[in-house]
Each structure stands twice: as structure tokens, then as C-alpha cells.
Amino acid sequence: MTESLDPRLRQLPNNAGRFGPYGGRYVPETLIPALDELTAAYKEAKKDKAFQARLVDLLNNYVGRPSPLSFASRLSEQFDRRIWLKREDLNHTGAHKINNSIGQVLLAQRIGKKRIIAETGAGQHGVATATACALLGVECRIYMGTEDMRRQLPNVYRMRLLGAEVVGVSAGTSTLKDAINEALRDWVTNVEETHYVIGSALGPHPFPMMVRDFQCVIGKEARKQILKEENKLPDLLLACVGGGSNSIGLFHPFIKDTSVKMLGVEAGGNGTVLGEHAARFDGGTFGVFQGTASYVLQNEDGQVTGTHSVSAGLDYASIGPEHAWLRDCDRAEYVRCSDEEALAGFHLLAEKEGIIPALESAHAIGALQHAVDRTEKDGIIIVNVSGRGDKDVAEVARCEGVEI
Ligand SMILES: *Cc1c(COP(=O)(O)O)cnc(C)c1O
């Protein structure tokens, strides 16, 4: 039996960029014309066959799509479910971020922007955007907190090799949120010739919608692939949620398939006290942060609090507005996975399937038991392996006191 779709989920977002009470645009007035221009240009590009053909060509012949859907036979045996892995780790640059970066840089060229800026935390989005800019021949500047630069030196060098300028930000905690503030400041100043490539399904409208659409290639492919392999839809989708782009990319094409459950996994960090985790749905409250309304980890004065996760890509105080609405409407469910459980997931996928996942993706693996508890024996589960773990090997060794 399938229920009919909750009418509140029929058009996401509405014309004002709202997902229920979430989303919207909370930016300085000087940015509104650029956001309007972007929204209009994106709507046109979406319908333009030549634009779409160029995007598909780059995704297929440069990124290496479609990414495989691999049957995880040994995991399936262990959990008594049929577990399939969507292999975003096999994309060029090693994660799903490139799907969005290429789409946005193409769009920026279409509207005549000569300069690209972006921010990056761990460096994955910075590397993906620098890659897209090298490929398409566009000037690129990446903002990165100086603390993150210190922790992710190889990615800083990678971006420079790709021809990008990397600018250190030493305000605040010298991490991702500070880099975003600096990128927003640059955008306000140089908006005429500049496009800001936001890296997750966050920020002011149209970004949560646009990033989602570029990442929906994940779910569209997975839907086709599972129907071909199993001749039916999956029972559950499982993905980690930082800002929420890899997960919404997998989930969104299945929203109308009401028999398909969706389970997002947030970073449980090393405790349940504010500051020890990045579980926005388990400690966060309604708020506005960096251009959008959603659940935010904040204190009673509305000051955004610090967060912690072993994985830099999940370590953010807010969550994409579409997830907030899917959760309020009971269409998706969210659980947390601690640092320790994620490290166990990291080892499990390596040992059982020969895949070393990104620490972000390891949170989805670490939460497999929650997926199993929500499905029946031999139920079909698709797990998004959002990225590969080469970047995290040294960090895992450090966490576990192993010398390499
Ligand atoms: C950035 C990143 C994430 C988290 O970002 P989302 O927008 O939530 O997908 C997850 N996995 C990998 C590999 C990443 O690089």
C-alpha cells in the first residue's frame, strides 16, 4: 500500500524559495538583484536543451557518470538486507561535490560572470570548484579558514595546482562559517562580474533548489539502476547530512514514491551537549544563519554555537532548508551517528566491501543498524557513498593512535 503524497510537499520550494517556513533569502539588499538574475537564468537553463546537453556531456565524459550502484554482498549477508551502494566516491575528484560545481560554473558562464568565488571547509568543495574552473577556463578564488588550511594542507596545494587563488580567513574560529562570511562579503562587493558557487543545499534562494537539482543526478540514476537490478523501488535510502546536498540529491527524486523511506544521518560528534556535535535536529532550533532559515545550533540569545565532528564535511551549525521541511512533514527521518560509530563504519566498509569511504560517508555506514531496524528481512537499502576516504586515512590513524 502506498499513501498519496502530502500536499505540502508538492512544490518544493514555492516561488519565494520557501520550504514551508524554511529557506527564503536573508541577505544584504545589494545581493537581491544578483539572486533574481540567477533564479531567472537558472530557470531558463533548466529548459534549454543545449545547456542540458553540455552538462550531461561533462558529467558523463569528464566526471565519469553514471556512477555505479554496487551490490554490497558481504554487508547484505551481515544485516539480512539487500544493501546497494551508490558510488559517488568514483567520480572525478572523489566525491559528489563536482556534480554541483560543474553545473554552477557552466551557469555562471552562461550569464557572463567572469569570476568565480567559493568557500571551503575541508577543501573538497574548493577542489571541485577549482577543477570546474580549470576545465572551463574561469578565474577562481577560494576562501578558507586558516585553521582549516593548516589541517588540510594537501587540499590547499591541490587547489593552487588547479590554478585557483586560495585566500586564508583568520576571523572568528578561522573555519568554514568564517570563510562563508568572507565569501559573502566579496560577493556583495563584486557582484557585477562574480558568481558565488555555494557548495551545499544551503544559503539564500535559489541555491538550495539549484544545488539540489544539480545533485539530483544521484537519485535519478539510482532510481533507474535499482529498478533495473531489483525490478522494484528500494525500501529505504540512507545518506549522511552536512549541509544536505548528497542526501537531498539521492532523496528528492523519490519524494513522490511514498513507500520509500528516507533516513538522513547527522554528525553526533563526541557528546550530546551543545558544542560537542553537529546534530541540528537534535539540539538545534528555528533560526536564520548565512542567508537561509532552518534548524540552527544556537544558544538562547540566538548566537550560533561551535560544533564538532570527526568529519569536517558534516561539521556545520545549520542544515539545508528542504531537509527541515521533509522532517517536519514526516517524509524523512534523521538520526545521529557519533564519531566512534562513524570510525567503526569506516572500518566496516573497508573490510567487508573493499571500499575506504570518506569519513562523512562513514556516518551513513555507521548508522546502518537504524536502517535495518526500519526495514524487513531482505528489504532493499540504498546507501550513498558520497566520497572516497583517501583524504581521511591520516586523520583516522591519528584518532586511533596508529603511526603511519
Ligand atoms: C562535503 C561532503 C559531505 C557533506 O556535504 P553535503 O552537502 O551534506 O552532502 C558529505 N560527503 C562528502 C564526501 C563531502 O565531501
Short mmCIF file of C-alpha atoms and ligand atoms in Angstrom, two decimals:
data_model
loop_
_atom_site.label_atom_id
_atom_site.label_comp_id
_atom_site.label_asym_id
_atom_site.label_seq_id
_atom_site.Cartn_x
_atom_site.Cartn_y
_atom_site.Cartn_z
CA MET A 1 0.00 0.00 0.00
CA THR A 2 1.31 3.42 -0.88
CA GLU A 3 -0.15 6.55 0.59
CA SER A 4 -0.64 9.63 -1.53
CA LEU A 5 1.88 12.46 -1.29
CA ASP A 6 1.45 15.06 1.45
CA PRO A 7 0.23 18.15 -0.49
CA ARG A 8 2.70 20.32 1.44
CA LEU A 9 5.49 18.55 -0.47
CA ARG A 10 4.09 19.01 -3.97
CA GLN A 11 6.14 22.02 -4.99
CA LEU A 12 9.48 22.47 -3.30
CA PRO A 13 10.36 25.25 -2.92
CA ASN A 14 7.48 27.67 -3.62
CA ASN A 15 8.09 30.69 -5.85
CA ALA A 16 9.55 32.66 -2.94
CA GLY A 17 12.13 29.95 -2.31
CA ARG A 18 10.36 28.63 0.78
CA PHE A 19 10.17 25.08 2.01
CA GLY A 20 7.32 25.60 4.48
CA PRO A 21 8.73 28.16 6.95
CA TYR A 22 12.33 27.39 5.94
CA GLY A 23 14.59 28.73 3.20
CA GLY A 24 13.99 32.21 1.80
CA ARG A 25 16.56 34.96 1.38
CA TYR A 26 18.23 36.67 4.32
CA VAL A 27 20.94 38.73 2.62
CA PRO A 28 22.01 42.36 2.22
CA GLU A 29 19.81 44.22 -0.25
CA THR A 30 22.71 44.66 -2.73
CA LEU A 31 22.58 40.92 -3.45
CA ILE A 32 18.89 40.71 -4.31
CA PRO A 33 19.30 41.71 -7.99
CA ALA A 34 22.03 39.07 -8.45
CA LEU A 35 19.85 36.41 -6.81
CA ASP A 36 16.92 37.43 -9.03
CA GLU A 37 19.15 37.27 -12.11
CA LEU A 38 20.48 33.88 -11.07
CA THR A 39 16.99 32.50 -10.42
CA ALA A 40 15.79 33.61 -13.85
CA ALA A 41 18.91 32.38 -15.64
CA TYR A 42 18.69 29.04 -13.88
CA LYS A 43 15.03 28.58 -14.86
CA GLU A 44 15.94 29.23 -18.50
CA ALA A 45 18.99 26.97 -18.44
CA LYS A 46 16.89 24.18 -16.98
CA LYS A 47 14.67 24.25 -20.05
CA ASP A 48 17.47 24.89 -22.57
CA LYS A 49 18.32 21.66 -24.40
CA ALA A 50 21.80 22.86 -25.44
CA PHE A 51 22.73 23.74 -21.84
CA GLN A 52 21.47 20.43 -20.53
CA ALA A 53 23.28 18.50 -23.26
CA ARG A 54 26.55 20.26 -22.41
CA LEU A 55 26.07 19.46 -18.71
CA VAL A 56 25.27 15.80 -19.40
CA ASP A 57 28.29 15.52 -21.69
CA LEU A 58 30.63 16.85 -18.98
CA LEU A 59 29.05 14.66 -16.30
CA ASN A 60 29.41 11.55 -18.46
CA ASN A 61 32.71 12.14 -20.18
CA TYR A 62 34.61 14.19 -17.61
CA VAL A 63 33.20 13.27 -14.18
CA GLY A 64 32.67 9.65 -15.22
CA ARG A 65 28.92 9.31 -14.68
CA PRO A 66 26.72 7.43 -14.27
CA SER A 67 28.30 6.28 -11.02
CA PRO A 68 27.79 2.55 -10.40
CA LEU A 69 25.23 1.12 -7.99
CA SER A 70 27.21 -1.72 -6.41
CA PHE A 71 25.61 -4.63 -4.57
CA ALA A 72 27.27 -4.98 -1.16
CA SER A 73 27.09 -8.74 -0.80
CA ARG A 74 29.01 -9.19 2.43
CA LEU A 75 27.25 -6.30 4.20
CA SER A 76 23.93 -7.66 2.95
CA GLU A 77 24.73 -11.03 4.45
CA GLN A 78 25.68 -9.49 7.79
CA PHE A 79 22.50 -7.38 8.08
CA ASP A 80 19.96 -9.68 6.33
CA ARG A 81 19.01 -6.89 3.93
CA ARG A 82 19.79 -6.24 0.28
CA ILE A 83 22.23 -3.34 0.53
CA TRP A 84 23.28 -1.34 -2.53
CA LEU A 85 25.97 1.35 -2.58
CA LYS A 86 25.65 4.43 -4.79
CA ARG A 87 29.26 5.08 -5.72
CA GLU A 88 29.81 8.85 -5.72
CA ASP A 89 33.31 8.05 -4.45
CA LEU A 90 34.18 7.04 -8.01
CA ASN A 91 33.55 10.49 -9.50
CA HIS A 92 36.49 12.58 -10.70
CA THR A 93 37.85 14.42 -7.62
CA GLY A 94 36.43 11.68 -5.41
CA ALA A 95 33.04 12.92 -4.23
CA HIS A 96 29.62 14.21 -5.25
CA LYS A 97 30.60 17.90 -4.96
CA ILE A 98 31.79 18.07 -8.59
CA ASN A 99 28.18 17.49 -9.86
CA ASN A 100 27.20 20.86 -8.43
CA SER A 101 30.43 22.78 -9.14
CA ILE A 102 30.36 21.97 -12.86
CA GLY A 103 26.67 22.87 -13.10
CA GLN A 104 27.13 26.23 -11.38
CA VAL A 105 30.29 27.25 -13.26
CA LEU A 106 28.54 26.44 -16.56
CA LEU A 107 25.60 28.56 -15.45
CA ALA A 108 27.90 31.43 -14.42
CA GLN A 109 29.46 31.40 -17.89
CA ARG A 110 26.03 31.49 -19.43
CA ILE A 111 25.15 34.68 -17.56
CA GLY A 112 28.51 36.25 -18.42
CA LYS A 113 30.21 36.16 -15.00
CA LYS A 114 33.97 36.25 -15.46
CA ARG A 115 35.00 35.44 -11.93
CA ILE A 116 34.13 32.57 -9.58
CA ILE A 117 34.43 32.59 -5.80
CA ALA A 118 33.69 29.79 -3.35
CA GLU A 119 34.37 28.85 0.25
CA THR A 120 35.58 25.54 1.53
CA GLY A 121 35.90 23.79 4.89
CA ALA A 122 37.79 20.54 4.44
CA GLY A 123 38.72 21.58 0.93
CA GLN A 124 36.52 19.16 -1.04
CA HIS A 125 34.20 21.83 -2.43
CA GLY A 126 37.18 24.10 -3.09
CA VAL A 127 38.95 21.39 -5.07
CA ALA A 128 35.78 20.55 -7.03
CA THR A 129 35.17 24.22 -7.88
CA ALA A 130 38.84 24.86 -8.78
CA THR A 131 38.60 21.78 -11.03
CA ALA A 132 35.47 23.04 -12.78
CA CYS A 133 37.12 26.46 -13.28
CA ALA A 134 40.28 24.92 -14.74
CA LEU A 135 38.16 22.81 -17.07
CA LEU A 136 36.06 25.74 -18.25
CA GLY A 137 38.78 28.41 -18.15
CA VAL A 138 37.39 30.76 -15.48
CA GLU A 139 39.21 32.80 -12.82
CA CYS A 140 38.73 31.25 -9.38
CA ARG A 141 39.23 32.41 -5.79
CA ILE A 142 38.60 30.13 -2.80
CA TYR A 143 38.13 31.38 0.78
CA MET A 144 39.26 29.04 3.53
CA GLY A 145 39.69 29.45 7.28
CA THR A 146 43.35 29.49 8.27
CA GLU A 147 42.70 26.75 10.85
CA ASP A 148 41.19 24.57 8.09
CA MET A 149 44.14 25.42 5.80
CA ARG A 150 46.51 24.12 8.43
CA ARG A 151 44.50 20.89 8.84
CA GLN A 152 44.00 20.34 5.11
CA LEU A 153 47.29 21.45 3.59
CA PRO A 154 47.27 18.91 0.71
CA ASN A 155 43.90 20.29 -0.49
CA VAL A 156 45.24 23.86 -0.35
CA TYR A 157 48.10 22.79 -2.60
CA ARG A 158 45.71 20.89 -4.89
CA MET A 159 43.58 24.00 -5.41
CA ARG A 160 46.70 26.03 -6.21
CA LEU A 161 47.87 23.37 -8.66
CA LEU A 162 44.50 23.72 -10.36
CA GLY A 163 45.17 27.43 -10.81
CA ALA A 164 42.91 28.79 -8.06
CA GLU A 165 43.85 31.55 -5.64
CA VAL A 166 43.35 30.38 -2.05
CA VAL A 167 42.69 33.17 0.46
CA GLY A 168 43.05 32.44 4.18
CA VAL A 169 40.43 33.81 6.58
CA SER A 170 41.54 34.36 10.16
CA ALA A 171 38.34 35.87 11.61
CA GLY A 172 36.26 34.11 14.29
CA THR A 173 37.26 30.47 14.67
CA SER A 174 39.11 30.55 11.30
CA THR A 175 36.89 27.77 9.95
CA LEU A 176 34.09 27.21 7.42
CA LYS A 177 31.47 29.66 8.72
CA ASP A 178 34.07 32.45 8.73
CA ALA A 179 35.11 31.57 5.18
CA ILE A 180 31.43 31.78 4.13
CA ASN A 181 31.10 35.23 5.71
CA GLU A 182 34.19 36.41 3.80
CA ALA A 183 32.92 34.95 0.51
CA LEU A 184 29.56 36.71 1.04
CA ARG A 185 31.43 39.98 1.65
CA ASP A 186 33.40 39.55 -1.59
CA TRP A 187 30.18 38.76 -3.46
CA VAL A 188 28.41 41.88 -2.18
CA THR A 189 31.38 43.99 -3.34
CA ASN A 190 31.97 42.36 -6.75
CA VAL A 191 28.55 41.02 -7.64
CA GLU A 192 28.54 42.50 -11.17
CA GLU A 193 31.24 40.19 -12.54
CA THR A 194 31.27 37.46 -9.88
CA HIS A 195 29.32 34.25 -9.23
CA TYR A 196 29.49 32.62 -5.79
CA VAL A 197 29.40 28.82 -6.05
CA ILE A 198 27.79 27.65 -2.81
CA GLY A 199 28.79 24.05 -2.09
CA SER A 200 25.75 22.59 -0.36
CA ALA A 201 21.95 22.86 -0.43
CA LEU A 202 22.16 25.96 1.76
CA GLY A 203 22.23 29.75 1.52
CA PRO A 204 19.66 32.14 0.01
CA HIS A 205 17.18 31.14 -2.71
CA PRO A 206 17.81 29.88 -5.43
CA PHE A 207 20.85 27.98 -4.03
CA PRO A 208 19.07 25.25 -2.01
CA MET A 209 16.89 24.46 -5.05
CA MET A 210 19.67 24.78 -7.63
CA VAL A 211 22.26 22.73 -5.74
CA ARG A 212 19.61 20.08 -5.10
CA ASP A 213 18.74 19.93 -8.79
CA PHE A 214 22.39 19.54 -9.81
CA GLN A 215 22.80 16.76 -7.23
CA CYS A 216 19.54 15.02 -8.22
CA VAL A 217 21.55 13.20 -10.86
CA ILE A 218 22.46 10.85 -7.96
CA GLY A 219 18.87 9.90 -7.16
CA LYS A 220 17.69 9.81 -10.76
CA GLU A 221 20.43 7.37 -11.68
CA ALA A 222 19.91 5.30 -8.54
CA ARG A 223 16.18 5.03 -9.21
CA LYS A 224 16.78 3.72 -12.74
CA GLN A 225 19.56 1.41 -11.61
CA ILE A 226 17.62 -0.19 -8.77
CA LEU A 227 14.53 -0.72 -10.94
CA LYS A 228 16.74 -2.49 -13.47
CA GLU A 229 18.51 -4.63 -10.85
CA GLU A 230 15.69 -5.43 -8.44
CA ASN A 231 12.67 -4.69 -10.56
CA LYS A 232 11.23 -2.63 -7.71
CA LEU A 233 11.82 0.51 -5.69
CA PRO A 234 14.05 0.44 -2.62
CA ASP A 235 12.55 0.31 0.87
CA LEU A 236 14.95 2.86 2.31
CA LEU A 237 17.53 5.46 1.29
CA LEU A 238 20.42 6.26 3.62
CA ALA A 239 22.82 9.22 3.39
CA CYS A 240 24.90 11.49 5.60
CA VAL A 241 23.77 15.11 6.02
CA GLY A 242 26.17 18.02 6.35
CA GLY A 243 24.58 20.96 4.56
CA GLY A 244 22.48 18.29 2.92
CA SER A 245 23.42 18.13 -0.77
CA ASN A 246 24.38 14.50 -1.33
CA SER A 247 21.38 13.35 0.71
CA ILE A 248 18.83 15.63 -0.97
CA GLY A 249 20.29 14.61 -4.34
CA LEU A 250 19.52 10.99 -3.52
CA PHE A 251 16.19 11.63 -1.73
CA HIS A 252 14.47 14.20 -3.91
CA PRO A 253 13.73 12.01 -6.97
CA PHE A 254 11.98 9.54 -4.61
CA ILE A 255 9.81 12.03 -2.67
CA LYS A 256 6.65 11.05 -4.55
CA ASP A 257 7.39 7.33 -4.04
CA THR A 258 5.79 7.34 -0.62
CA SER A 259 6.68 3.70 0.07
CA VAL A 260 10.38 4.65 0.04
CA LYS A 261 11.67 5.67 3.48
CA MET A 262 14.44 8.25 3.77
CA LEU A 263 16.95 8.33 6.57
CA GLY A 264 19.49 11.15 6.96
CA VAL A 265 22.46 10.85 9.30
CA GLU A 266 23.84 13.82 11.21
CA ALA A 267 27.19 14.06 12.96
CA GLY A 268 26.73 13.01 16.58
CA GLY A 269 30.30 14.07 17.44
CA ASN A 270 31.52 13.04 20.86
CA GLY A 271 28.60 14.05 23.07
CA THR A 272 25.08 15.44 23.31
CA VAL A 273 25.95 18.82 24.86
CA LEU A 274 25.78 21.88 22.57
CA GLY A 275 29.24 22.27 21.05
CA GLU A 276 30.08 18.57 21.04
CA HIS A 277 28.18 17.61 17.87
CA ALA A 278 26.57 18.86 14.65
CA ALA A 279 23.13 17.22 15.06
CA ARG A 280 20.92 20.19 14.15
CA PHE A 281 17.70 18.20 14.54
CA ASP A 282 18.73 17.04 17.99
CA GLY A 283 19.64 20.24 19.77
CA GLY A 284 19.00 22.89 17.12
CA THR A 285 16.08 25.32 16.93
CA PHE A 286 14.47 27.51 14.27
CA GLY A 287 16.82 30.28 13.21
CA VAL A 288 18.42 32.20 10.39
CA PHE A 289 22.04 31.60 9.50
CA GLN A 290 24.07 32.59 6.45
CA GLY A 291 21.19 33.53 4.23
CA THR A 292 18.57 30.89 4.98
CA ALA A 293 16.06 29.89 7.66
CA SER A 294 16.37 26.37 9.06
CA TYR A 295 17.32 24.48 12.20
CA VAL A 296 20.39 26.08 13.75
CA LEU A 297 22.62 25.11 16.66
CA GLN A 298 22.44 28.29 18.73
CA ASN A 299 22.25 29.44 22.32
CA GLU A 300 19.21 31.10 23.89
CA ASP A 301 20.39 34.50 22.64
CA GLY A 302 20.43 33.25 19.04
CA GLN A 303 24.24 33.15 18.94
CA VAL A 304 25.44 30.30 16.75
CA THR A 305 27.42 27.84 18.84
CA GLY A 306 30.52 25.83 17.99
CA THR A 307 30.12 22.36 16.55
CA HIS A 308 32.26 19.25 16.48
CA SER A 309 32.59 16.23 14.24
CA VAL A 310 35.45 13.93 13.33
CA SER A 311 34.42 14.67 9.74
CA ALA A 312 34.95 18.25 8.58
CA GLY A 313 32.25 17.96 5.88
CA LEU A 314 29.47 17.40 8.43
CA ASP A 315 30.70 19.98 10.92
CA TYR A 316 28.27 22.87 10.32
CA ALA A 317 25.74 24.62 12.60
CA SER A 318 22.81 24.66 10.15
CA ILE A 319 21.14 22.24 7.73
CA GLY A 320 19.59 22.65 4.27
CA PRO A 321 16.02 24.04 4.50
CA GLU A 322 14.46 21.26 2.41
CA HIS A 323 15.58 18.70 4.99
CA ALA A 324 13.99 20.76 7.77
CA TRP A 325 10.68 20.68 5.90
CA LEU A 326 10.89 16.98 4.94
CA ARG A 327 11.41 16.25 8.60
CA ASP A 328 8.55 18.46 9.83
CA CYS A 329 6.27 16.75 7.28
CA ASP A 330 7.45 13.29 8.43
CA ARG A 331 8.62 12.44 4.91
CA ALA A 332 12.22 11.88 6.04
CA GLU A 333 13.72 10.86 9.33
CA TYR A 334 17.10 11.84 10.80
CA VAL A 335 19.36 10.05 13.25
CA ARG A 336 22.76 10.83 14.66
CA CYS A 337 25.98 8.84 14.36
CA SER A 338 28.80 9.54 16.80
CA ASP A 339 32.49 9.93 15.89
CA GLU A 340 33.11 6.47 17.32
CA GLU A 341 30.28 4.83 15.34
CA ALA A 342 31.48 6.58 12.16
CA LEU A 343 35.00 5.24 12.68
CA ALA A 344 33.50 1.76 13.06
CA GLY A 345 31.57 2.32 9.81
CA PHE A 346 34.81 3.41 8.11
CA HIS A 347 36.47 0.10 9.02
CA LEU A 348 33.37 -1.95 8.26
CA LEU A 349 33.07 -0.77 4.65
CA ALA A 350 36.82 -1.15 4.10
CA GLU A 351 36.94 -4.69 5.48
CA LYS A 352 33.63 -6.02 4.14
CA GLU A 353 33.46 -4.38 0.72
CA GLY A 354 36.97 -3.16 -0.10
CA ILE A 355 35.89 0.48 -0.16
CA ILE A 356 37.54 3.10 2.06
CA PRO A 357 34.81 5.75 2.41
CA ALA A 358 35.11 9.43 3.25
CA LEU A 359 34.56 9.98 7.00
CA GLU A 360 31.34 11.81 6.04
CA SER A 361 30.03 8.75 4.17
CA ALA A 362 31.24 6.55 7.04
CA HIS A 363 28.48 8.18 9.14
CA ALA A 364 25.88 6.62 6.83
CA ILE A 365 27.56 3.22 7.17
CA GLY A 366 27.83 3.71 10.94
CA ALA A 367 24.04 4.23 11.04
CA LEU A 368 23.18 1.08 9.03
CA GLN A 369 21.59 -0.57 12.06
CA HIS A 370 19.00 2.25 12.18
CA ALA A 371 18.16 1.50 8.53
CA VAL A 372 17.92 -2.22 9.28
CA ASP A 373 15.55 -1.51 12.20
CA ARG A 374 13.22 0.34 9.80
CA THR A 375 13.06 -2.39 7.13
CA GLU A 376 12.12 -6.06 6.97
CA LYS A 377 14.31 -9.06 6.20
CA ASP A 378 15.67 -8.83 2.62
CA GLY A 379 14.44 -5.24 2.36
CA ILE A 380 16.30 -3.10 -0.17
CA ILE A 381 18.51 -0.31 1.18
CA ILE A 382 20.49 2.17 -0.93
CA VAL A 383 23.39 3.86 0.86
CA ASN A 384 25.04 6.88 -0.70
CA VAL A 385 28.82 6.62 -0.56
CA SER A 386 29.28 10.36 -1.01
CA GLY A 387 33.06 10.29 -1.31
CA ARG A 388 36.23 8.27 -1.04
CA GLY A 389 38.37 8.16 2.07
CA ASP A 390 41.92 8.76 0.87
CA LYS A 391 41.74 12.27 2.33
CA ASP A 392 40.85 10.84 5.76
CA VAL A 393 43.29 7.96 6.15
CA ALA A 394 45.86 10.02 8.08
CA GLU A 395 43.15 11.51 10.36
CA VAL A 396 41.72 8.08 11.19
CA ALA A 397 45.20 6.79 12.02
CA ARG A 398 45.73 9.82 14.28
CA CYS A 399 42.36 9.29 16.04
CA GLU A 400 43.26 5.67 16.68
CA GLY A 401 46.83 6.34 17.77
CA VAL A 402 48.33 4.44 14.84
CA GLU A 403 51.61 5.71 13.37
CA ILE A 404 51.76 5.76 9.57
C1 LIG B 1 31.05 17.90 1.70
C2 LIG B 1 30.81 16.46 1.85
C3 LIG B 1 29.68 15.94 2.53
C4 LIG B 1 28.69 16.82 3.24
O1 LIG B 1 28.03 17.74 2.46
P1 LIG B 1 26.52 17.55 1.98
O2 LIG B 1 26.20 18.83 1.34
O3 LIG B 1 25.69 17.28 3.19
O4 LIG B 1 26.50 16.40 1.04
C5 LIG B 1 29.48 14.58 2.56
N1 LIG B 1 30.36 13.73 1.98
C6 LIG B 1 31.47 14.17 1.35
C7 LIG B 1 32.38 13.17 0.75
C8 LIG B 1 31.72 15.54 1.26
O5 LIG B 1 32.83 15.96 0.62
#
